XYZ file of C-alpha atoms in Angstrom:
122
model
C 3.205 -8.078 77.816
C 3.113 -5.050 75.865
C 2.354 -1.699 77.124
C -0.734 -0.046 76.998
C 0.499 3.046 74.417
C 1.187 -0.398 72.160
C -1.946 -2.412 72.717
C -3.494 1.282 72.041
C -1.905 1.664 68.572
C -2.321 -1.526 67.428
C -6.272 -0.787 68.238
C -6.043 2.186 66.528
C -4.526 0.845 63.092
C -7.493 -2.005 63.387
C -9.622 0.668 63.427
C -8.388 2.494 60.588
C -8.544 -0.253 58.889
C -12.358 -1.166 59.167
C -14.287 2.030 59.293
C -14.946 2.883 55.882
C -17.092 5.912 57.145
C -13.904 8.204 57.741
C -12.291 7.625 54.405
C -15.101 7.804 51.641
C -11.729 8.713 49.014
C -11.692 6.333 45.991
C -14.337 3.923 44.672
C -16.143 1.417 47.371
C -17.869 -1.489 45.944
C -20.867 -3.367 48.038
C -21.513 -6.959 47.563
C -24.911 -8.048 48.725
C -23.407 -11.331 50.366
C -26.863 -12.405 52.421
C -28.483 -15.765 52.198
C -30.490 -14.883 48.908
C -27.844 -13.406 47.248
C -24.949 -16.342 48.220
C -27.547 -18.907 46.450
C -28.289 -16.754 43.357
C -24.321 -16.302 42.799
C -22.675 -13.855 44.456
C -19.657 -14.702 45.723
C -18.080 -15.701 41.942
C -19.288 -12.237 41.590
C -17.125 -10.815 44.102
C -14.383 -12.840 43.255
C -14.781 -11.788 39.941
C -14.677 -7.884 40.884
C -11.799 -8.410 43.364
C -9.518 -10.285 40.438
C -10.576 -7.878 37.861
C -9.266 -4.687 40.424
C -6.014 -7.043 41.614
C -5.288 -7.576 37.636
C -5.652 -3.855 36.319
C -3.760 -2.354 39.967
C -6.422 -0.386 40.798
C -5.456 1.847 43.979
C -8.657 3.417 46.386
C -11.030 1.186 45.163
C -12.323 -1.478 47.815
C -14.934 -4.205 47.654
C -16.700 -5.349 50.795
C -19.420 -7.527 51.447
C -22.743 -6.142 53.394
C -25.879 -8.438 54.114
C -29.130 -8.058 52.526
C -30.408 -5.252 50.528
C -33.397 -6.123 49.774
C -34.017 -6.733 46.472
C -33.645 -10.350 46.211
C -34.921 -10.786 43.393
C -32.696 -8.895 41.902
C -29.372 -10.440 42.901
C -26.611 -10.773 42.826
C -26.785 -6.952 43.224
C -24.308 -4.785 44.052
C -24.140 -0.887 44.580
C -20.737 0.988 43.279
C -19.764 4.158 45.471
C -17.389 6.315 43.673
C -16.067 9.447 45.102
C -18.342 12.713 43.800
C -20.569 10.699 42.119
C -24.124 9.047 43.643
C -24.637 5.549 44.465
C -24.771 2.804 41.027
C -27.138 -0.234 41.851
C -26.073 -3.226 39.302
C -28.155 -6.059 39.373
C -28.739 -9.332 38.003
C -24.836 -10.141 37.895
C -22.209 -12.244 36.551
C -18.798 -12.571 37.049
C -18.373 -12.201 33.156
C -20.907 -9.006 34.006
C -18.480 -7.634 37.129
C -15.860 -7.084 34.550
C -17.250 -5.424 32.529
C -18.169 -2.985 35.413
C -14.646 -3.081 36.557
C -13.521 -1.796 33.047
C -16.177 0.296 32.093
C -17.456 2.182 34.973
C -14.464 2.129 37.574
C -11.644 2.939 34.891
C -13.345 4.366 32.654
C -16.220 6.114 34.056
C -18.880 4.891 32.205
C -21.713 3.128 33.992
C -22.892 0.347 32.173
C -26.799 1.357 32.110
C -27.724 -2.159 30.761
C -27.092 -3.829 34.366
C -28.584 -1.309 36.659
C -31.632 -1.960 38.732
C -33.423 0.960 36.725
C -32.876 -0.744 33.161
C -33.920 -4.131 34.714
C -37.377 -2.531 35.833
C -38.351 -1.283 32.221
């Protein structure tokens, strides 16, 4: 049995480990992972995103899944939080797509206006 100071840090690492909400440092990428955007493609998507960051060794930036959005029509959507900067809604995605993201807007810092929701509406 371990004793409660133990049980109490291993809780607390768990913790630190899921709530995004205390450490908004780095990049945080949302996959809308519902049953609308599964069926129109993305979790290649995500994959594609969390290869693309493993390849290039990118540090502080994390990819996690949320249900739906809302804009199902629009997916696979998802919505790129980078530290300083507002919220980037991508839409209508690939996996060929989420690289170029990867590249473009998380190294490079150049959003790719092409795939966001607002270019798709015009």
């Amino acid at each position: 049995m371990r004793s409660i100071a133990e049980l109490e840090k291993i809780r607390q690492d768990a913790l630190e480990k899921v709530n995004l909400r205390h450490d908004r440092k780095g990049t945080r990428i949302v996959v809308g992972m519902a049953t609308c955007g599964i069926a129109a493609g993305a979790r290649p998507v995500m994959m594609a995103l969390i290869e693309e960051i493993k390849k290039r060794g990118l540090q502080h930036v994390i990819v996690t899944q949320t249900g739906c959005i809302g804009a199902c029509r629009l997916e696979p959507l998802i919505e790129v939080y980078k530290e300083g900067e507002g919220k980037v809604t991508y839409v209508d995605l690939t996996p060929e797509k989420a690289k170029k993201i990867i590249v473009d807007h998380i190294v490079n810092g150049k959003v790719v206006d092409e795939y966001t929701i607002g270019a798709y509406e015009k």
